[in-house]
Structures are given as structure tokens and as C-alpha cells.
Coordinates of C-alpha atoms in Angstrom, one line a residue:
X1 CA 5.5 48.7 -110.8
X2 CA 4.1 47.8 -107.4
X3 CA 2.6 50.4 -105.0
X4 CA 2.8 50.9 -101.2
X5 CA 0.3 53.4 -99.7
X6 CA -0.5 54.6 -96.2
X7 CA -4.0 55.8 -95.2
X8 CA -3.6 57.9 -92.1
X9 CA -7.4 58.4 -91.8
X10 CA -8.3 60.9 -89.1
X11 CA -5.1 60.5 -87.2
X12 CA -2.4 63.1 -86.5
X13 CA -2.6 66.9 -86.2
X14 CA -1.0 69.1 -88.9
X15 CA 2.1 69.5 -86.7
X16 CA 2.4 65.8 -85.9
X17 CA 1.8 65.1 -89.6
X18 CA 4.8 67.3 -90.5
X19 CA 7.0 65.4 -88.0
X20 CA 5.7 62.1 -89.4
X21 CA 6.4 63.0 -93.0
X22 CA 9.9 64.3 -92.2
X23 CA 10.8 61.1 -90.3
X24 CA 9.3 59.0 -93.1
X25 CA 11.1 60.9 -95.9
X26 CA 14.5 60.7 -94.1
X27 CA 14.1 56.9 -93.6
X28 CA 12.7 55.8 -96.9
X29 CA 14.8 54.3 -99.7
X30 CA 11.8 53.8 -102.0
X31 CA 8.7 55.7 -103.0
X32 CA 5.4 55.5 -101.2
X33 CA 2.0 57.1 -101.3
X34 CA 0.6 58.8 -98.2
X35 CA -3.0 60.0 -97.6
X36 CA -3.0 62.4 -94.6
X37 CA -6.3 63.7 -93.2
X38 CA -7.6 66.7 -95.1
X39 CA -6.7 69.2 -92.4
X40 CA -3.1 68.0 -92.7
X41 CA -2.6 68.2 -96.4
X42 CA 0.4 70.1 -97.5
X43 CA 2.4 70.9 -100.7
X44 CA 3.6 67.8 -102.6
X45 CA 7.3 68.6 -102.4
X46 CA 8.8 65.4 -101.1
X47 CA 11.2 63.1 -103.0
X48 CA 10.1 59.6 -101.8
X49 CA 6.6 60.5 -100.6
X50 CA 3.7 61.3 -102.9
X51 CA 0.8 62.9 -101.0
X52 CA -2.8 62.1 -101.9
X53 CA -6.2 63.2 -100.6
X54 CA -8.6 60.9 -98.7
X55 CA -11.6 62.6 -100.4
X56 CA -12.6 65.5 -102.6
X57 CA -15.9 66.9 -104.0
X58 CA -16.4 66.8 -107.8
X59 CA -16.0 70.6 -108.2
X60 CA -13.3 73.1 -108.6
X61 CA -14.6 75.2 -105.7
X62 CA -17.9 76.6 -104.4
X63 CA -20.5 76.4 -101.6
X64 CA -19.9 72.8 -100.5
X65 CA -19.4 72.6 -96.8
X66 CA -17.0 70.1 -95.2
X67 CA -15.0 69.1 -98.2
X68 CA -12.4 70.4 -100.7
X69 CA -12.4 70.7 -104.5
X70 CA -9.8 70.5 -107.2
X71 CA -8.6 74.1 -106.8
X72 CA -7.2 73.4 -103.4
X73 CA -5.6 70.2 -104.6
X74 CA -4.0 71.9 -107.6
X75 CA -2.5 74.6 -105.3
X76 CA -0.8 71.8 -103.4
X77 CA 0.3 69.8 -106.5
X78 CA -1.8 66.9 -105.3
X79 CA -3.0 64.6 -108.1
X80 CA -4.0 61.4 -106.3
X81 CA -7.4 60.6 -104.8
X82 CA -8.5 57.8 -102.5
X83 CA -12.1 57.0 -103.4
X84 CA -14.7 54.6 -102.2
X85 CA -13.2 53.5 -98.9
X86 CA -15.8 51.5 -96.9
X87 CA -15.6 54.1 -94.1
X88 CA -16.8 56.7 -96.6
X89 CA -19.3 54.4 -98.4
X90 CA -21.1 54.1 -95.0
X91 CA -22.2 57.7 -95.5
X92 CA -23.7 56.8 -98.8
X93 CA -22.0 56.1 -102.1
X94 CA -24.2 58.0 -104.5
X95 CA -21.4 60.5 -105.3
X96 CA -18.7 57.9 -106.0
X97 CA -19.3 57.6 -109.7
X98 CA -19.5 61.4 -110.1
X99 CA -16.3 61.9 -108.2
X100 CA -14.5 59.3 -110.3
X101 CA -15.7 60.9 -113.6
X102 CA -14.7 64.4 -112.5
X103 CA -11.2 63.5 -111.3
X104 CA -10.6 61.1 -114.1
X105 CA -11.2 64.0 -116.5
X106 CA -8.5 65.9 -114.6
X107 CA -6.0 63.0 -115.0
X108 CA -5.8 62.1 -111.3
X109 CA -4.4 58.8 -110.1
X110 CA -7.4 57.2 -108.4
X111 CA -7.1 54.5 -105.7
X112 CA -10.6 53.0 -105.9
X113 CA -11.5 51.0 -102.8
X114 CA -13.8 48.0 -102.9
X115 CA -14.6 45.3 -100.4
X116 CA -17.3 43.1 -98.9
X117 CA -18.4 42.3 -95.4
X118 CA -18.4 38.8 -93.9
X119 CA -22.1 38.3 -94.5
X120 CA -21.8 38.7 -98.3
X121 CA -22.3 35.3 -100.0
X122 CA -21.9 36.4 -103.7
X123 CA -18.5 38.1 -103.4
X124 CA -18.0 38.3 -107.2
X125 CA -21.4 39.9 -107.8
X126 CA -21.0 42.3 -104.9
X127 CA -17.5 43.5 -105.9
X128 CA -18.5 43.6 -109.6
X129 CA -21.3 46.0 -108.7
X130 CA -18.9 48.3 -106.9
X131 CA -16.6 48.2 -109.9
X132 CA -19.3 49.6 -112.1
X133 CA -18.8 53.0 -110.5
X134 CA -15.4 53.3 -112.2
X135 CA -13.9 53.0 -115.7
X136 CA -11.6 49.9 -115.5
X137 CA -9.9 51.0 -118.7
X138 CA -8.7 54.3 -117.1
X139 CA -4.9 54.2 -117.2
X140 CA -4.4 55.9 -113.8
X141 CA -6.8 53.6 -111.9
X142 CA -5.6 51.3 -109.1
X143 CA -8.1 49.0 -107.3
X144 CA -7.7 48.6 -103.6
X145 CA -9.4 45.4 -102.3
X146 CA -10.2 45.8 -98.6
X147 CA -12.6 43.2 -97.0
X148 CA -14.6 45.3 -94.6
X149 CA -14.4 42.8 -91.8
X150 CA -10.5 43.0 -91.9
X151 CA -10.2 46.8 -91.6
X152 CA -8.8 47.7 -88.2
X153 CA -9.6 44.2 -86.8
X154 CA -6.1 42.9 -86.6
X155 CA -7.2 40.0 -88.7
X156 CA -6.2 39.9 -92.3
X157 CA -7.7 37.7 -95.0
X158 CA -5.8 34.5 -95.7
X159 CA -3.3 34.4 -98.4
X160 CA -5.5 31.8 -100.2
X161 CA -8.5 34.1 -100.1
X162 CA -6.5 37.2 -101.2
X163 CA -5.0 35.3 -104.1
X164 CA -8.3 33.9 -105.3
X165 CA -10.0 37.4 -105.0
X166 CA -7.1 39.0 -106.8
X167 CA -7.5 36.5 -109.7
X168 CA -11.3 37.0 -109.7
X169 CA -10.9 40.8 -109.9
X170 CA -8.6 40.3 -112.8
X171 CA -11.3 38.4 -114.6
X172 CA -13.7 41.4 -114.0
X173 CA -11.2 43.7 -115.7
X174 CA -9.2 45.2 -112.9
X175 CA -5.6 45.7 -114.0
X176 CA -3.7 46.8 -110.8
X177 CA -4.9 45.6 -107.5
X178 CA -3.7 46.5 -104.0
X179 CA -4.7 44.7 -100.8
X180 CA -5.7 46.5 -97.6
X181 CA -7.0 45.2 -94.2
X182 CA -4.8 44.7 -91.1
X183 CA -1.5 44.7 -93.1
X184 CA 1.6 44.7 -90.9
X185 CA 5.3 43.7 -90.8
X186 CA 4.3 40.0 -90.2
X187 CA 2.0 39.5 -93.2
X188 CA 3.0 42.4 -95.5
X189 CA 5.7 40.6 -97.4
X190 CA 3.6 37.5 -98.3
X191 CA 0.6 39.7 -99.3
X192 CA 2.8 42.0 -101.4
X193 CA 4.2 38.9 -103.2
X194 CA 0.8 37.9 -104.6
X195 CA -0.7 41.4 -105.3
X196 CA 0.3 44.6 -107.0
X197 CA 0.9 46.4 -103.7
X198 CA -0.5 47.4 -100.3
X199 CA -2.9 50.0 -98.8
X200 CA -1.9 50.1 -95.1
X201 CA -3.9 51.7 -92.3
X202 CA -3.0 51.5 -88.6
X203 CA 0.4 50.0 -89.1
X204 CA 1.5 52.9 -91.2
X205 CA 1.1 55.4 -88.3
X206 CA 4.5 54.5 -87.1
X207 CA 6.8 56.1 -89.7
X208 CA 9.9 54.1 -88.8
X209 CA 8.0 50.7 -89.0
X210 CA 6.2 51.8 -92.2
X211 CA 9.5 52.9 -93.8
X212 CA 11.2 49.7 -92.7
X213 CA 8.5 47.5 -94.3
X214 CA 8.5 49.6 -97.5
X215 CA 12.3 49.4 -97.8
X216 CA 12.3 45.7 -97.2
X217 CA 9.6 45.1 -99.9
X218 CA 11.4 47.3 -102.4
X219 CA 14.6 45.3 -101.9
X220 CA 13.0 42.0 -102.7
X221 CA 12.9 40.9 -106.3
X222 CA 9.4 39.5 -106.8

């Protein structure tokens, strides 16, 4: 089953997130995954929306400033983690493997982000190294391929490049692969048709446009 996910990043307040989610829920005819900012997380009680967290520390709770642990997520019935996004890796990725192991043991669905910048010559080697921080045989793992240069740039990778990277990641052992990086209503359908789904950033901030795209993709037999 294909997956459509929205990464809201540091956008929206708790109040505007409530409005966003209500609008999205009332418009959707299919299921989507949404990652609000941590301050705007709320109980996972929607029908067509599954909420996930953009980050979490590999602990239940404790003296770890600026993050949350599994206790908070459990209280909200949140069981999905976005891990390894390039904007987080820029702060250092030494904890990624530890986070993966901890939340894997708790049975979380993990959307594991990988991606290369435009100056990387050995794409397969670079992405393969990133994949070593996760267990590719984990049944609740989804890989999200996001070329760093495409994130927020308004320029998506070409369909040819996305397709070749998708096939290459399959040879490395990835089983379910999303694409992210300047996905919108113009390119979303074509990208969706050659991958296992989409991880959408800026375009997803408009709940009506995001719901319209999700509904359209769900109605297409691919």
C-alpha cells in the first residue's frame, strides 16, 4: 500500500495546527500521515490522519532538554517517527542509529530519510552508508529518499533520476521507498506512479491543496 505523508516542519502554531488538521480531515477521502512540529503534537484520534513525530530521543523520559521521549508519544497514541531528515542530520547524526534501535524495539513505524547533496559523486555509496544506520529487514520501516538540493528549492529531481535511484535503493535492500523534495500538484502524480509514495513539505501546508492531491492519487489505479 502506498503512503502519502506531510512534514510540516517548524510551521504552524498549536492553534493553527488544530485548524489545519480539522480542515484536512474534513476534506480527505483517503488516509495520510502528518508530522506536525513537536509543540503542536496532539492525540492521535483522527480517522483519515495518522500523526507522527518529527523527532524523539531514545528514552522513555528523563533529563534530556529540548526533546521528547516515548512516554509522551505513548500518551498521545503516536507510533510513527520521522528519522534522519537532512535538516536534522545537519546537527549531527550520531544518535540516528540509537534512535532507530530504540523505537524499532517499541514497534514504531519509522520513516527513515536519506539523501545526497549535488556535490556527491558516488550516490550509491553515500546512500548505502546512510542505510547502515537502520535495519532494512524491519517490517515497519519506510525509506524516504530526499535529495538535499531539492528540499525547499522548488526544483524536484527528474523522473528518470528518481526512477533510477528507486531501483538502486531496491538493490541495496530497501523495500518501501517514498520520494520527497519539492513535490507539488504538478509533479506529484508522476512521482507517485514510480515510487511507493510521497513525503511532502511546503506544498502540504495548504490543507485543501494537500487533500486534493491525496484524494486524486488515491483514486488512480497504479
